[in-house]
Every structure is written in structure tokens, then in C-alpha cells.
Amino acid sequence: MKAAVIVFPGSNCDRDVAVALERATGTAPAMVWHRNTDLPKVDLIVLPGGFSYGDYLRSGAMAAHSPIMRAVAERANAGVAVLGICNGFQILTEAGLLPGALMRNTGLHFICRDVHVKVENAQSAFTSRYAAGQVLRIPIAHADGNYRADAETVARLEGEGRVAFRYVTEGGEAAEASNPNGSLRNIAGVLNAKGNVLGLMPHPERVIEPALGGSDGAAFFTGMAEALG
Amino acid sequence: MTAALTLGSQAKLAAEFGLSTDEYALAQQIMGREPNVTELGIFSVMWSEHCSYKSSKKYLRELPTTAPWVVCGPGENAGVVDIGGGRVAVFKMESHNHPSYIEPFQGAATGVGGILRDVFTMGARPVANLNSLRFGSPDHPKTRRLVSGVVAGIGGYGNCVGVPTVGGECTFHPRYNGNILVNAMTVGIADKDKIFYSKAAGIGNPVVYVGSKTGRDGIHGATMASAVFGADAEAKRPTVQVGDPFTEKLLIEACLELMATDAIVAIQDMGAAGLTSSSFEMAGKGGLGLEMNLDDVPQRETGMSAYEIMLSESQERMLMVLHEGREEEARRIFAKWELDFAVVGRLNNTGRLVLRHHGKIEADMPIAPLSEASPVYDRPVKRTAPKPALAAASVAAPADYAKALRTMLASPDLASKRWIWEQYDHMVMADTIQRPGGDAAVVRIHGTKSALALTADCTPRYCEADPVMGGRQAVAEAWRNLTATGARPLALTDCLNFGNPQRPEIMGQFVGCLEGIADACRALDFPIVSGNVSLYNETDNVAVLPTPSIGGLGLLDDSDKMATVALKADASDLVLIGATAGHLGSSIFLREITGSEAGSPPPVDLAAERRNGDFVRGLITAGKVRASHDVSDGGLYVAVAEMAMAGRRGAALTVPAGTVPLHAWLFGEDQARYVLEVDPNGSAALLESAQKAGIPAVRIGRTGGVTLTVNGDWPISVADLRSAHEAWLPEYMSRQ
């Protein structure tokens, strides 16, 4: 699998995700500066976490209009896999490549902690190494992760199996107490209609080996490497 | 502003700027004439306590600062130590106390920004932030707002720049009601052959300004931070700077990109006293002169005077000297990162700083007398008589030991600070292998097996009761916290927070603490490589507790050998290393359970510290330890409870026969001690080897179950302790 990681001014998980990709594929991804207008030929495009443009205006709002995003949208529409983690998820919603929006956490604070998320859709290229219903422990680190969409959109996401991850208790129950940020229906990650674009708030790249406090994120990257060849 | 100022007499203006009569006379003598407003402003910030260390210099010179692994000690932007593999760690701690009290969010945020710049100025990529926070009594009406603002400010800045905030400490005491302490520490890693210094060189070389534009914020910030607060503290808000972490992130990347070339001769961040101190320090260290054209300084406001440009403390700015002819290459890098870049001057051999503005010379002054020969004071010192010792037998035992433990674990100083560190991104960069909440944070050196252990420590109540012992203890605890992870302590940075140095009692505290610090540094081979002094932390004659914060750095050669505090298994033996005398003076037990702050602090036997710590590190490195924890605030009972809570499992403590009274054994804060969880099959051999080495060691219990007991009595559920321990801070912060 060949991958590209887009670097926006203010991205700060670009190296972390590059390390995880290289560990899974044996090849370092191409790091693409946001002002570029074209992309190398790759199987996966990653929008990393961070604070692109300092989160000014709204998280992800300015990065969504970066020159490179036109090329990202073209590839996404052509079926290339696009992954947005945390700020990358925010950028994808701002760019209209994923439905909904990520609002301020209900507690109003930035939250950095391990949470439990359930794999709701194990059919996608991003989640193929997980079992449906599997509960993972993965950290979140965000102030704006409260997923919101209108009722019709949410119904469609649920009906089409496009809720990829949900915040749950350790036992796998989507409870109020297991929802760290107020997201509708505990949604932690969503897919686009074609299933080739995924946005999620948790950071799988931060838990790829036991030394980091967990390795539940490792299969995320090895699974993509396998599925996207 | 300038016009109004020039109307007053210069002498009156000098006083307003914080210069003493003698200092003003010296300024006149240096100039050979009356200094103008801009020049007077420059004198006042350069000679402010904050920039010149004039009250503390005499004593700072006495501190141990060298070791074979020290690459650069105090005097540069940050200290540098060799960490092997061709790499160095660059680190420093700095205060942002006064601004954080006036405007907590921006004050704390810019404190983080400033210390980050001190580290990446030297060519290091910042890899970790820590902080040491002291607030007033939780009951004080301002405390909650200050905690909330400071934490949001630190998080807002550190999270955005993408440097993990991995550790620190936070305590409360009424003596910080009028002056909180916000000490921020940054650690970076650089290649040993790519360290950048601030000494200017090369006549004719361009002096370049990069980063944000200059505005009217933070003017006289350094002067404000060099005076006590009166009732008008809030009115000083305009002297507080405003931070932009996004620009800082760009500045880090742009500077490191330029540093990968060999275009830079010298570089210095614009921190306290902004363009003034950076230009004076760089030219001063190089023994050169500098002419700057202030029209070329990027400005975000119109009509700024030379005085305002030179004294602005606008954030996210750097000054550098480039090799002649490399300007365009550097300009391209800064343009890529959308940052300002301007050649503002040239080096010359005059030894003078000349400032041009709108075609006029606005200042023309000699550099050396300001930067290198600032006044040094030998202020009167009244040494602090240590508080009298307190016999454990004179302290009443609690009716219910388990209840006392629970109360202490839920008290403000010992309660979990999770509410704080969960607002900090402590995992970005994906190398945090020991998260906040343990003895020390541990951050892997990227791409290697080795790791840095990092901690921030001080016990101000000990420093208040006996400055010498308190100073020793602060260093010893930092050293112990690093050791408890298995790391080899290498060096420390200090941030010395005290009251008004013009009061002999305050100087007495300062001198006493420094004496203790120096003793400990020598005995533990743990030199000071950087630091900061913050004086005048005082309001209405009430000074903060003497608080010399120590930021320690240690090295783990093999991070797989790292130890943590969490109990790992049932049926392990618990072993206590170090002697227990049951010292209750100035303890948390005494304060939280009996309401007294009496008594001398526990004595610190530095030879025992060294012996016991080296022994513990040896055991950890040999893989003989399942969990390890240093014994500090709250004593042994608290230490074991912390291990139990972290491991979510119980322990049965057995008090060795013939020791001190039970409450003194459980709650005494004797130093040089560790609790180890070890394999029961290996504990006999371990105790024997300790005995041979002359190390006090005793089996004190066994792990297992879900409760903590003492001699089979006082059962208390670990889950109950945990909920009490976790609840205090979030509940306190959610109250209106």
C-alpha cells in the first residue's frame, strides 16, 4: 500500500501517523504540503490530527479550502481511500466529503484520555482486521469532537451501516457515561456513502505497541495495508 | 505615550520604570549624558530583577553546574546534557507567575510559549512539557477561576503546538492567595553537533527578525514581573502578552528547517524585554556592536515609537544572525511557513547599540555595561531559624487510620490531578511511555530504545520550615522520582520562586534553599544546567512559601526496563527500602488530620539518598522489581495506597515489630525511601543483598484482594479510596 499524508500548517500528528503507516507497510508515506495542487499516485490519503490553521474560524474550516483539498476530493470521488483522524475528520466534514459537523465537547474542555470504541462496521477497508462489535481502547485528544448531523442524515448513516465506530463502555454498551464529548448516538467515526472515506476522532496511531499503553490501533493500519494492497 | 512621558523629569520617569536612584545615577554615568526615554526604558528592563538577576546572581554563581555529561550549563537559553547516540537533551524551567495571576489564560499560555522558544532556539525539537503550579487556598474566591484559566492556557498552547504535556505538580496553600506560581518546563532533543547558541559573530553579518509582528502588548512586562503586587494588580493587564500557539508551531518548524542548513550564526528568542534583551545579549556575548533600523521591524500597529518597539513583549518572535549572503535562502523558508522575515540590522565592531527610527537616531548606547555589567546586589540576609522538631509521640494518633488515609488522599494537595492533565494532550508525538500520574513521566527518544524520565518537584512547606532542608529535599525528591522509574538522573533545571528580596527574611529563605539545593546537587551528582529566578512574589507583605521548583531529567538506556507505580500482580511481596524514623513534623498528616503546620521537616541524609537510590535503580535495571514508588507526601501508607489505586488491587500491610508508633510509621515522611513490589520468591535474596550493602530494607506486606489493610485491621476498599482520590478536583471545579 502506498500512502500520502497531507501536512497543513498546524498539523501535529503527521509524524505519528507516518510512523504507524511505515510500521504496517514497511514504506514511509509521502508527506504532501498543503499548498501542492496534485498528489502522487497512492492507495490511501491521510489527513492527520492537529490544529490546522490554529483552529481559527472553526476546526478544519480553513484547511478544507487549502489548495491540496481539491485533489483530495477528486481522488475521493474516484474511489481512493481517504482517512481523516481527529482534525482530519473535522477537515473532511468541512470539505463536504463526510456529512455532519464536529462541535465543541459538551464539557467545554479539551479531553485527552483512553476511551472505548466499538467497531460497528468491520466491512470497510479501514476496519477489515477487526471483528464487528469488537471493543477497542484508543485515546482521544480533542476539544471539538461532538458529532452532530440532522436527524435524516443520522438515520441514513445508521441505516447504511456508515457509523464506523461508537463510544462505548468497556463492556460494549453505548451509554451516556461512555460518551466523552456529547456526540449524537455516541458516534466516534463515520464513512461516506461509497465507504472509501472514513473520519474518526480517536487516534489509532497512538496505540500501536504495548509500550504506548496499548496496541489496539495496530490492526487499523495493518488492516488497511492488507485491504488496500 | 512618548510625548506624555517626555514631559516629566527623567529622574521621575526612571523611578516609574522601576530604576532605583543609584541605578539611575549609574545609567547617567554610563551614558555620559541624560538618557532619553527609549534609552531609559532599555536600562530599566535590562536591569530589572527579571532580566538581570541582580539580587540572586551572587548566590547562583555558587551552584554546582558541571558534570562530564553537561554540554552547556546556565547562561544560554537552556541547559544541554549528553544523552548518548550523538544526541543531547535541552531543557529549562521558567516562571510566568505575575502575568498568570493578572490574566491566567494568556499568562500561562505565553509562559509555555516562552519556554518552548528557549529550547528550540538551541536547535532542539521540543518533545515534552511539564509544569509546576501553586494556587491559593481552595476557599479563596479567586482560586477556582485561576486554576481554570491557567490549565486552559497551558493546554490551549501546548496542545496546539503538538508537544505533549506529560507531567507536573499542583498544590494549594493560602500563602499563594495573592501570588500564584506558574512554572513551565520544556525538554527538547537535538543532535549534539547541531546546537545553536546566542553569541553573535561576524562583522557585517545581517541581524534578522522572524516570526510574528511587533505590537503594543507586554510593554514593561519584565518590569511588572520585578515588583510586588499592590491592590492594583488587575490594572496591570496591558503588560501581559497575548500568545498564538499556531504561529509558534510554524516558528518551530521554520526554525528547525533553517537550522538543518548552516546559515545561522547565532539565534535568540525574544522573551522578556523582547527586542531589547535579545539584541543586547547577542551582541554583548559576541563583544560586538549592532545598528538596527526600527523602520524595518515588522509591526502590526501603526505609529509605534522606538520605545514601544524595543520594549514590546509580543510573542512568537526570534532574532538571529545569519551568515552574509544566506538571507534569501532563509527568507524562502519563512515565506513557506507564512512568517515575517526582515533584515533589521548589521553587526559592527563599535560595541554600541544604535537604533534608527524614521531617519533619526533614537538610542546610542554601550552594550557591555548594560548586558554584562548590570548591577549586582549583596542584599541583607536574615537566615531562617528552622522550626523546632516535633516528637511523633506528641502527635495524637487518629481514631481511624483508614479514614485518615481516605481524607488525606482526597485533600487538595494529594488528590488526583487527572482533571488537569486530561486537558493536556500528553500523548501527541506518540512516544509517551509513562503518562502523567506516576513518579515521573517517561518519553521515548524517538526511534530508539532509550527514554527520558522527567519530573517537577518541590515541597514548599518544608522550605518554609527549614530552607536548607527544604532545598535539599526538593532536589532529592526529583532525583528519587527519576530513580523510581529506573532512570539515571542526569541534571536539573530550577525555577526559584520567592518574595521580595529587599526583605532580609526573604533573602534568608533564598540563601538557605540555595545552600540546600547545592548540597544535594553535589552529593547526588545532579548538576543544575539552567534555571530562572522569580522574586517579588508578594502582595501586601505576604510572600509566597519559598518555592524552588526543581525540574529533573534522567535517562533510561533501555525503556523496556522502566518501572511504574501500579501494582502488577497478586501475592507479590512489598518491600520498603530506607529507614523509617516516623517523622511527622511539617507532614501532610499533621496538616490535614490535626490542622497543624508545626515541626521541622524530615532531615535529608544525602548519603543515604544516594545509596538507597542507586540500590533501587540496580534492582529495576536487573528486572527484579514489578512496581516501584518513592515515598514522599503523606508517607508510606499513602505511597502504598497510590500503588494500589494505580494497579486496582489491594495490599495487606504488616508492620515490622519494634518500630515507631503506628501513626508515625504509616504517615511519617522520612526521606530516601521507596516501596517496591517484588516476586515473593526473590524477596529473601533481595533483603539479603540490601543488608550486605548496608541498605535498610524490610518486608512490609503482600499484594492481593480488593482492600488495603494494616496488620489485618482497618480494611478499606481500594475502589473507595480511588473514587475519593479522583473526586475532589472535578467536584471542586464544578462548584460555582
mmCIF file of C-alpha atoms in Angstrom, chain B residues 326-451:
data_model
loop_
_atom_site.group_PDB
_atom_site.id
_atom_site.type_symbol
_atom_site.label_atom_id
_atom_site.label_comp_id
_atom_site.label_asym_id
_atom_site.label_seq_id
_atom_site.Cartn_x
_atom_site.Cartn_y
_atom_site.Cartn_z
ATOM 1 C CA ARG B 326 22.257 33.458 3.171
ATOM 2 C CA GLU B 327 19.318 35.834 3.628
ATOM 3 C CA GLU B 328 17.344 34.726 0.556
ATOM 4 C CA GLU B 329 17.564 31.039 1.403
ATOM 5 C CA ALA B 330 16.316 31.796 4.908
ATOM 6 C CA ARG B 331 13.625 34.140 3.648
ATOM 7 C CA ARG B 332 12.202 31.385 1.434
ATOM 8 C CA ILE B 333 11.800 29.032 4.390
ATOM 9 C CA PHE B 334 9.977 31.640 6.463
ATOM 10 C CA ALA B 335 7.794 32.570 3.492
ATOM 11 C CA LYS B 336 6.811 28.909 3.130
ATOM 12 C CA TRP B 337 5.636 28.953 6.751
ATOM 13 C CA GLU B 338 3.933 32.336 6.213
ATOM 14 C CA LEU B 339 6.018 34.101 8.851
ATOM 15 C CA ASP B 340 7.530 37.558 8.806
ATOM 16 C CA PHE B 341 11.203 37.810 7.907
ATOM 17 C CA ALA B 342 13.149 41.070 7.939
ATOM 18 C CA VAL B 343 16.788 42.080 7.973
ATOM 19 C CA VAL B 344 16.704 44.730 10.705
ATOM 20 C CA GLY B 345 20.379 45.461 11.239
ATOM 21 C CA ARG B 346 24.026 44.580 10.831
ATOM 22 C CA LEU B 347 26.766 43.686 13.279
ATOM 23 C CA ASN B 348 29.708 46.061 13.648
ATOM 24 C CA ASN B 349 32.725 46.408 15.894
ATOM 25 C CA THR B 350 31.674 49.513 17.825
ATOM 26 C CA GLY B 351 30.428 47.762 20.967
ATOM 27 C CA ARG B 352 27.408 50.084 20.828
ATOM 28 C CA LEU B 353 23.753 49.645 20.028
ATOM 29 C CA VAL B 354 22.442 52.293 17.680
ATOM 30 C CA LEU B 355 18.760 52.432 16.865
ATOM 31 C CA ARG B 356 17.464 54.378 13.907
ATOM 32 C CA HIS B 357 13.809 55.167 13.505
ATOM 33 C CA HIS B 358 12.195 57.478 10.949
ATOM 34 C CA GLY B 359 15.655 58.718 9.964
ATOM 35 C CA LYS B 360 16.579 59.741 13.493
ATOM 36 C CA ILE B 361 18.915 58.095 15.985
ATOM 37 C CA GLU B 362 16.651 57.087 18.859
ATOM 38 C CA ALA B 363 19.256 55.382 21.008
ATOM 39 C CA ASP B 364 23.025 55.139 21.037
ATOM 40 C CA MET B 365 24.344 53.230 23.990
ATOM 41 C CA PRO B 366 27.254 50.982 25.012
ATOM 42 C CA ILE B 367 26.287 47.320 25.130
ATOM 43 C CA ALA B 368 28.634 45.754 27.676
ATOM 44 C CA PRO B 369 27.690 47.908 30.694
ATOM 45 C CA LEU B 370 24.053 47.003 30.154
ATOM 46 C CA SER B 371 24.262 43.338 29.266
ATOM 47 C CA GLU B 372 27.303 42.100 31.085
ATOM 48 C CA ALA B 373 27.881 44.597 33.901
ATOM 49 C CA SER B 374 24.401 45.111 35.256
ATOM 50 C CA PRO B 375 24.228 45.958 38.962
ATOM 51 C CA VAL B 376 24.761 43.094 41.388
ATOM 52 C CA TYR B 377 23.368 43.465 44.891
ATOM 53 C CA ASP B 378 24.523 41.889 48.073
ATOM 54 C CA ARG B 379 21.241 42.280 49.889
ATOM 55 C CA PRO B 380 20.993 41.881 53.663
ATOM 56 C CA VAL B 381 20.216 38.319 54.655
ATOM 57 C CA LYS B 382 18.420 37.145 57.767
ATOM 58 C CA ARG B 383 18.698 33.369 57.899
ATOM 59 C CA THR B 384 15.560 31.436 58.786
ATOM 60 C CA ALA B 385 15.678 29.604 62.099
ATOM 61 C CA PRO B 386 14.332 26.105 61.389
ATOM 62 C CA LYS B 387 11.028 25.276 63.059
ATOM 63 C CA PRO B 388 11.631 23.204 66.224
ATOM 64 C CA ALA B 389 11.465 19.436 65.905
ATOM 65 C CA LEU B 390 8.202 17.730 66.738
ATOM 66 C CA ALA B 391 8.234 14.378 68.534
ATOM 67 C CA ALA B 392 5.944 11.813 66.928
ATOM 68 C CA ALA B 393 4.753 10.799 70.389
ATOM 69 C CA SER B 394 3.351 14.300 70.907
ATOM 70 C CA VAL B 395 1.086 13.946 67.856
ATOM 71 C CA ALA B 396 -2.259 12.267 68.551
ATOM 72 C CA ALA B 397 -2.933 9.070 66.624
ATOM 73 C CA PRO B 398 -6.109 9.117 64.539
ATOM 74 C CA ALA B 399 -9.123 7.200 65.795
ATOM 75 C CA ASP B 400 -9.483 5.505 62.418
ATOM 76 C CA TYR B 401 -6.352 5.038 60.301
ATOM 77 C CA ALA B 402 -8.177 4.076 57.124
ATOM 78 C CA LYS B 403 -10.475 7.081 57.392
ATOM 79 C CA ALA B 404 -7.451 9.358 57.890
ATOM 80 C CA LEU B 405 -5.870 7.856 54.782
ATOM 81 C CA ARG B 406 -9.026 8.441 52.771
ATOM 82 C CA THR B 407 -9.240 12.034 53.984
ATOM 83 C CA MET B 408 -5.637 12.673 53.033
ATOM 84 C CA LEU B 409 -5.974 11.119 49.564
ATOM 85 C CA ALA B 410 -8.951 13.392 48.937
ATOM 86 C CA SER B 411 -7.192 16.508 50.265
ATOM 87 C CA PRO B 412 -6.304 19.197 47.712
ATOM 88 C CA ASP B 413 -2.564 18.501 47.597
ATOM 89 C CA LEU B 414 -2.762 14.704 47.375
ATOM 90 C CA ALA B 415 -5.968 14.401 45.329
ATOM 91 C CA SER B 416 -5.659 13.172 41.772
ATOM 92 C CA LYS B 417 -4.845 15.908 39.273
ATOM 93 C CA ARG B 418 -6.457 13.981 36.424
ATOM 94 C CA TRP B 419 -8.893 16.865 35.832
ATOM 95 C CA ILE B 420 -5.842 18.946 34.915
ATOM 96 C CA TRP B 421 -3.741 16.570 32.859
ATOM 97 C CA GLU B 422 -6.633 15.229 30.839
ATOM 98 C CA GLN B 423 -6.940 18.731 29.432
ATOM 99 C CA TYR B 424 -3.378 18.445 28.183
ATOM 100 C CA ASP B 425 -2.539 16.345 25.159
ATOM 101 C CA HIS B 426 0.023 14.142 26.873
ATOM 102 C CA MET B 427 0.360 11.587 24.054
ATOM 103 C CA VAL B 428 0.988 13.570 20.863
ATOM 104 C CA MET B 429 4.312 12.608 19.233
ATOM 105 C CA ALA B 430 3.463 9.018 20.229
ATOM 106 C CA ASP B 431 6.479 8.499 22.444
ATOM 107 C CA THR B 432 4.930 8.953 25.897
ATOM 108 C CA ILE B 433 5.573 5.606 27.548
ATOM 109 C CA GLN B 434 4.747 6.731 31.068
ATOM 110 C CA ARG B 435 1.763 9.035 31.239
ATOM 111 C CA PRO B 436 1.011 11.575 33.996
ATOM 112 C CA GLY B 437 0.124 10.301 37.454
ATOM 113 C CA GLY B 438 3.255 8.291 38.278
ATOM 114 C CA ASP B 439 6.550 9.290 39.880
ATOM 115 C CA ALA B 440 7.958 10.721 36.657
ATOM 116 C CA ALA B 441 6.791 10.908 33.080
ATOM 117 C CA VAL B 442 8.813 8.916 30.585
ATOM 118 C CA VAL B 443 9.187 9.907 26.955
ATOM 119 C CA ARG B 444 10.984 7.703 24.475
ATOM 120 C CA ILE B 445 13.786 9.240 22.435
ATOM 121 C CA HIS B 446 12.166 8.910 19.044
ATOM 122 C CA GLY B 447 13.268 5.907 17.061
ATOM 123 C CA THR B 448 15.437 4.474 19.862
ATOM 124 C CA LYS B 449 15.084 2.162 22.840
ATOM 125 C CA SER B 450 16.200 4.794 25.316
ATOM 126 C CA ALA B 451 13.955 7.277 27.037
#
